[in-house]
XYZ file of N, CA and C in Angstrom:
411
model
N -0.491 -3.222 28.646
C -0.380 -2.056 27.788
C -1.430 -2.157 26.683
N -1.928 -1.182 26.163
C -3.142 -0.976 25.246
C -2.836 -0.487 24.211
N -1.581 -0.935 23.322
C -0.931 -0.354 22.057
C -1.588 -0.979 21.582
N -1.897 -0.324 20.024
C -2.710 -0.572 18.777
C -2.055 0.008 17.373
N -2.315 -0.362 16.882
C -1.460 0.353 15.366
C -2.685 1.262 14.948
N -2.618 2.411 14.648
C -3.295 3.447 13.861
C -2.971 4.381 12.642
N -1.942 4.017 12.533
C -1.504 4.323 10.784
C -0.058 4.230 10.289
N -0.359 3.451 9.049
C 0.829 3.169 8.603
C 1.098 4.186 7.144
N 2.481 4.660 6.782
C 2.665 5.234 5.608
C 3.148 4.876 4.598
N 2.750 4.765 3.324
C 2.996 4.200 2.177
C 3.589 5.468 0.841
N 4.824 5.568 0.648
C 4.941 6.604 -0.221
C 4.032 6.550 -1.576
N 3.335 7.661 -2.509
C 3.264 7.326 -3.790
C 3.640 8.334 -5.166
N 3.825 8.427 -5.633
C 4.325 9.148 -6.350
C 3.102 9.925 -7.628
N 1.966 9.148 -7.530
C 0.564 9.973 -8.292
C -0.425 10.133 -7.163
N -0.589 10.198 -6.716
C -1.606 10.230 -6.145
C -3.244 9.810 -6.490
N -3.878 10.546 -8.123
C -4.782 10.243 -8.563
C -4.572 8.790 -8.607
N -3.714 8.137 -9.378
C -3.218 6.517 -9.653
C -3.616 5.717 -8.338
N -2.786 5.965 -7.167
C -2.971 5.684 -6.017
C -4.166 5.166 -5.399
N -4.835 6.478 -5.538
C -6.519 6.088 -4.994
C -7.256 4.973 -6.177
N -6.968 5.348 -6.923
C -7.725 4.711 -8.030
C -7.460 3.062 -7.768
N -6.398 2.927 -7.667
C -5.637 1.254 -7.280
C -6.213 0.666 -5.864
N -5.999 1.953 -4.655
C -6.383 1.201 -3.383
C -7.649 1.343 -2.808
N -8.452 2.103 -3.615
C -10.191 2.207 -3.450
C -10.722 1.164 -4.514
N -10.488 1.362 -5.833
C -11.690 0.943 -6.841
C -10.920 -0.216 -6.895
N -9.446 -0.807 -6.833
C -8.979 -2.109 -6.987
C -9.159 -2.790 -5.969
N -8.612 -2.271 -4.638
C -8.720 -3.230 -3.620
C -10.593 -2.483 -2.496
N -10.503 -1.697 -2.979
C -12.034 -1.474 -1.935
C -11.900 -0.569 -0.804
N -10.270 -0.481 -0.740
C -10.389 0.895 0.850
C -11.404 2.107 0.178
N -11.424 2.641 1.314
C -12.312 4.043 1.304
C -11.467 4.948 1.593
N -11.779 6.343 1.295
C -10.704 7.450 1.368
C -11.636 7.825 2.246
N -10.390 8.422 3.672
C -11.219 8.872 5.149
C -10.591 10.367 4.906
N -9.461 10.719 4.161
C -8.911 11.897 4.526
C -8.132 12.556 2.866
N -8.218 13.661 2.589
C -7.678 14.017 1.677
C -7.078 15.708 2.133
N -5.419 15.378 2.002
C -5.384 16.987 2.407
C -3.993 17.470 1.764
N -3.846 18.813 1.269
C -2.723 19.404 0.961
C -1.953 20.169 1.850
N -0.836 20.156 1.814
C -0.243 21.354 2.858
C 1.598 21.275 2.031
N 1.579 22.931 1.572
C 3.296 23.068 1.310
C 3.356 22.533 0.419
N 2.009 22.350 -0.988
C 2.907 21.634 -2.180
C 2.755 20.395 -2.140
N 2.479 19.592 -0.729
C 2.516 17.845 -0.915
C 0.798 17.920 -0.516
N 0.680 16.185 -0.407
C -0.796 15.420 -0.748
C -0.543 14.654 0.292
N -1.376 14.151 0.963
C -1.532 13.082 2.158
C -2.722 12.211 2.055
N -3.211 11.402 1.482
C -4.603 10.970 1.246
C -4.907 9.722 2.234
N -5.528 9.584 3.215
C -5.939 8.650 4.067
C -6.465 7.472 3.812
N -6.265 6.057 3.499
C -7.904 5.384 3.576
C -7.476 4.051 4.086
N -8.471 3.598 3.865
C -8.412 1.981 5.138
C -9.564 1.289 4.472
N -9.722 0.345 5.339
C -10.694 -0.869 5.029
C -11.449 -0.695 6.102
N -13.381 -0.535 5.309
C -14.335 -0.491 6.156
C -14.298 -1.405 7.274
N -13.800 -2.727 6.721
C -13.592 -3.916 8.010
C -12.751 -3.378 9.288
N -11.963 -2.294 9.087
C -11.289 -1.719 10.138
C -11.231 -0.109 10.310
N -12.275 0.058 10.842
C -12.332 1.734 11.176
C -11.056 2.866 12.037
N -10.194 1.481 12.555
C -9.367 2.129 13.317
C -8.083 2.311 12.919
N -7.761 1.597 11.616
C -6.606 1.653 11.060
C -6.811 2.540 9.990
N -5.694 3.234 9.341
C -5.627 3.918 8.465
C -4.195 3.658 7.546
N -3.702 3.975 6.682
C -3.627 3.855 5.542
C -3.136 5.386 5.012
N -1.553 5.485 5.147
C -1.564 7.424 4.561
C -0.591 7.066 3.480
N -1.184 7.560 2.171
C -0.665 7.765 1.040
C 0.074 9.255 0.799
N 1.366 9.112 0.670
C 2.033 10.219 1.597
C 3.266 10.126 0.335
N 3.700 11.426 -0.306
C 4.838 11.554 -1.326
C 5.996 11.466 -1.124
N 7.047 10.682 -2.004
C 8.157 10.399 -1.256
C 9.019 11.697 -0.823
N 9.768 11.268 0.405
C 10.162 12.273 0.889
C 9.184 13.160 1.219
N 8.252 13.179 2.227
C 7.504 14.089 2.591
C 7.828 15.542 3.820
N 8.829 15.041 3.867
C 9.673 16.362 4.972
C 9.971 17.536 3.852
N 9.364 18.554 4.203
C 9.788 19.908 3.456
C 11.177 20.268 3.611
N 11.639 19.773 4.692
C 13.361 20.553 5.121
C 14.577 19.479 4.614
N 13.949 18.352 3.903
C 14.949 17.393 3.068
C 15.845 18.211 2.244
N 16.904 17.726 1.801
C 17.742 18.081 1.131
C 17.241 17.719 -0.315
N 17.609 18.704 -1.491
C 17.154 17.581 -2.763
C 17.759 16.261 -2.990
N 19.370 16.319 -2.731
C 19.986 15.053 -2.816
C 18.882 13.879 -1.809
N 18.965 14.472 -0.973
C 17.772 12.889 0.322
C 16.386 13.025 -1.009
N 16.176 14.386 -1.271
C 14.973 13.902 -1.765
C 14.930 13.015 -3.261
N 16.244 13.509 -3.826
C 16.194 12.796 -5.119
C 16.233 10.989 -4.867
N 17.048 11.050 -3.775
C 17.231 9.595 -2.945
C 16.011 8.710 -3.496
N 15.469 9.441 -2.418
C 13.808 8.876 -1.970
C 13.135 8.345 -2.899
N 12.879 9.623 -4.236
C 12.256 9.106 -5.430
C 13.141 8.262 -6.118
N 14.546 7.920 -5.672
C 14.759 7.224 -7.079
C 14.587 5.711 -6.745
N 14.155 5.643 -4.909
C 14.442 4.037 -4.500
C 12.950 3.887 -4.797
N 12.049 4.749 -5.190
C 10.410 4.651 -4.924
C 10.578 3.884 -6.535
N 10.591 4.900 -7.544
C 10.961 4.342 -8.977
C 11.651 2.918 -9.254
N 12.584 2.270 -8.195
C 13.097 0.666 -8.535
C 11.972 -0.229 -7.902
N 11.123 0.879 -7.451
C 10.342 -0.640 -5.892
C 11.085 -1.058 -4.870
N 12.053 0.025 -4.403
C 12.781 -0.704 -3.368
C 11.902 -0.333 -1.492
N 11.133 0.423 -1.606
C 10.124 0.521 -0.559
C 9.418 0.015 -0.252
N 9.359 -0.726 1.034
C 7.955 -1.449 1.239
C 6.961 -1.224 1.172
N 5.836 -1.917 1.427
C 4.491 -1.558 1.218
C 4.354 -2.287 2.693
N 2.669 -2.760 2.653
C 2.062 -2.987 3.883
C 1.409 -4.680 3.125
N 1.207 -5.787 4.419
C 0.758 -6.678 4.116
C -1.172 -6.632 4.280
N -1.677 -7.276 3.622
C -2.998 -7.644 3.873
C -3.621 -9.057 4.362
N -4.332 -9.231 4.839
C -5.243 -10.559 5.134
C -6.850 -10.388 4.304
N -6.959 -11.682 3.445
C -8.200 -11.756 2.703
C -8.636 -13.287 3.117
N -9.488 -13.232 2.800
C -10.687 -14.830 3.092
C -10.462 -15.204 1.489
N -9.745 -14.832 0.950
C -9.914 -15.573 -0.660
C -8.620 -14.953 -1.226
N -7.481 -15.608 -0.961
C -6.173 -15.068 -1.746
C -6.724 -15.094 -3.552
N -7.125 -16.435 -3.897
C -7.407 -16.752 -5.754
C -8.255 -15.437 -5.821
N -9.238 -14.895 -5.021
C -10.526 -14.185 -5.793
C -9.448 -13.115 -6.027
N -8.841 -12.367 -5.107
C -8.233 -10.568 -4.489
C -7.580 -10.965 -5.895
N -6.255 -11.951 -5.524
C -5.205 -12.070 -6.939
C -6.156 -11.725 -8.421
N -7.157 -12.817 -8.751
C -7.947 -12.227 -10.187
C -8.189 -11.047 -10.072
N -8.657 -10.392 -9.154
C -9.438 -8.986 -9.181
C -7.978 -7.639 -9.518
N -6.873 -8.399 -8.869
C -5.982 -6.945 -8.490
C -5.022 -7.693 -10.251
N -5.054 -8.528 -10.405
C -4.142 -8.907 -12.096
C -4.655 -8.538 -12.921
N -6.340 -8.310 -12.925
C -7.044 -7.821 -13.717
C -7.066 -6.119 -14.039
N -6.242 -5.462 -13.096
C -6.293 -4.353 -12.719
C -5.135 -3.784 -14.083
N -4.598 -5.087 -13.933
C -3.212 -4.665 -14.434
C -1.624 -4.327 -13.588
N -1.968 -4.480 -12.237
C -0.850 -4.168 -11.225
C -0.030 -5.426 -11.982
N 1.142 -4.986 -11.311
C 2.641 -6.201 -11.617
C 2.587 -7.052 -10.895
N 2.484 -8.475 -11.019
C 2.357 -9.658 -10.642
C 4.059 -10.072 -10.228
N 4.081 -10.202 -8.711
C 5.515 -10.100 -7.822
C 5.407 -12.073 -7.729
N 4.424 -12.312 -7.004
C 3.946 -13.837 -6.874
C 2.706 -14.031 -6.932
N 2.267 -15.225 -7.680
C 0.835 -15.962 -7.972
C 0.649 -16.658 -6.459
N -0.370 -16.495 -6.037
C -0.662 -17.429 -5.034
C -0.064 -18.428 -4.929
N 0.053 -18.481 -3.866
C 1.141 -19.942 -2.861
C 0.905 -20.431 -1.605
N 0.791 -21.317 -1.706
C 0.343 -22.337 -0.386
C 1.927 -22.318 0.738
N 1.937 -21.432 1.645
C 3.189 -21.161 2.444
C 3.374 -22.151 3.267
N 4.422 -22.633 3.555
C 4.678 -23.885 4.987
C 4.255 -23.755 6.428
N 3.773 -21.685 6.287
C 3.960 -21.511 7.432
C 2.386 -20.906 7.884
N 1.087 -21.806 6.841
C 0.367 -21.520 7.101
C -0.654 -20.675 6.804
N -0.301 -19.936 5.121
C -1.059 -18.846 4.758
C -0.863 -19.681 3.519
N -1.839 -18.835 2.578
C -1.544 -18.392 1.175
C -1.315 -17.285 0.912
N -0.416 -17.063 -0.122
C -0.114 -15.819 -0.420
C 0.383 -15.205 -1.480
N -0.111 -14.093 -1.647
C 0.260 -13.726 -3.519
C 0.497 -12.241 -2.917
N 1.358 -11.962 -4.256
C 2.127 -10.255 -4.218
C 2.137 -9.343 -5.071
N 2.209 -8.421 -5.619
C 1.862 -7.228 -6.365
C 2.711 -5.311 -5.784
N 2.530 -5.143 -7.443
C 3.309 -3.958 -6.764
C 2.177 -2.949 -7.350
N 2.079 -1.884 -6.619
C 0.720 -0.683 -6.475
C 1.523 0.257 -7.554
N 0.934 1.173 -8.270
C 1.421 1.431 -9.303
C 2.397 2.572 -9.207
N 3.082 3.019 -7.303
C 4.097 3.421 -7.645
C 5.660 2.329 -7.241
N 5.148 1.069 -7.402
C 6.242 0.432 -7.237
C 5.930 -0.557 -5.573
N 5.354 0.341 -4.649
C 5.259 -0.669 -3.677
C 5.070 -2.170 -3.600
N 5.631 -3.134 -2.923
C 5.452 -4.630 -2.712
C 4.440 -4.440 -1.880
N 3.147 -5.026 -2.354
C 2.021 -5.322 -0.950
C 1.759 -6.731 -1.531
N 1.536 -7.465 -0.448
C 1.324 -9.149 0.407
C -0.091 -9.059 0.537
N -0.692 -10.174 0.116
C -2.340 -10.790 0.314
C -2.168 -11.993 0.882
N -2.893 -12.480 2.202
C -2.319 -13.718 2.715
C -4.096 -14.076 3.501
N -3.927 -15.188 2.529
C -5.534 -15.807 3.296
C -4.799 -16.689 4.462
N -5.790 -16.835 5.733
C -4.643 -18.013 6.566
C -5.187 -19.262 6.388
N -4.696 -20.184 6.453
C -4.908 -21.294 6.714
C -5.194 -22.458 7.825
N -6.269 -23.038 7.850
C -6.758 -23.832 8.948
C -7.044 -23.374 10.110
């Protein structure tokens, strides 16, 4: 079978904020920017991977939600209770200085894992947990 992953969704709640954090902090590129019905969908990925994408997508993005589901949505986005997406870097210490410097919320400082990575954590400035994991050996 020839499955591949081609996009994953990340709720955010600014959008301008958003890009600003996962282009100029971490380096993705924005492939797609589009409105439809009131919401924002903004695309981007890492040049290192042309085939993956990356959709920055508002919580609760179904128009036919209920407000209660939708108030839901935003209020688990607002604790950080939504995941984010993990990354792989060749330099967990460099990404960590670059993204603390940013000012994002520091979840974990780099760590030497048992199971073979390093790895440090951060939350994107609408709350998401995203993972930086250099591997090891």
């Amino acid at each position: 079978m020839d499955l591949k992953l081609n996009n994953c969704f990340i709720a955010v709640d600014d959008h301008d904020k958003a890009v600003t954090f996962y282009c100029d902090v971490l380096g993705l590129e924005i492939r797609n920017d589009v409105k439809y019905e009131g919401m924002r969908w903004v695309t981007v990925g890492s040049p290192l991977q042309p085939d993956v994408s990356i959709v920055l997508e508002p919580p609760a993005a179904n128009p036919d939600l209920s407000p209660a589901d939708r108030e839901a949505m935003e209020q688990l986005l607002a604790k950080g209770m939504l995941r984010g997406v993990n990354f792989t870097t060749e330099d967990c210490d460099a990404l960590f200085a670059r993204v603390q410097e940013s000012g994002a919320e520091v979840l974990q400082e780099p760590t030497d894992m048992p199971y073979g990575v390093r790895d440090c954590a951060f939350r994107d400035p609408a709350g998401n947990m995203l993972r930086f994991m250099e591997r090891k050996g």
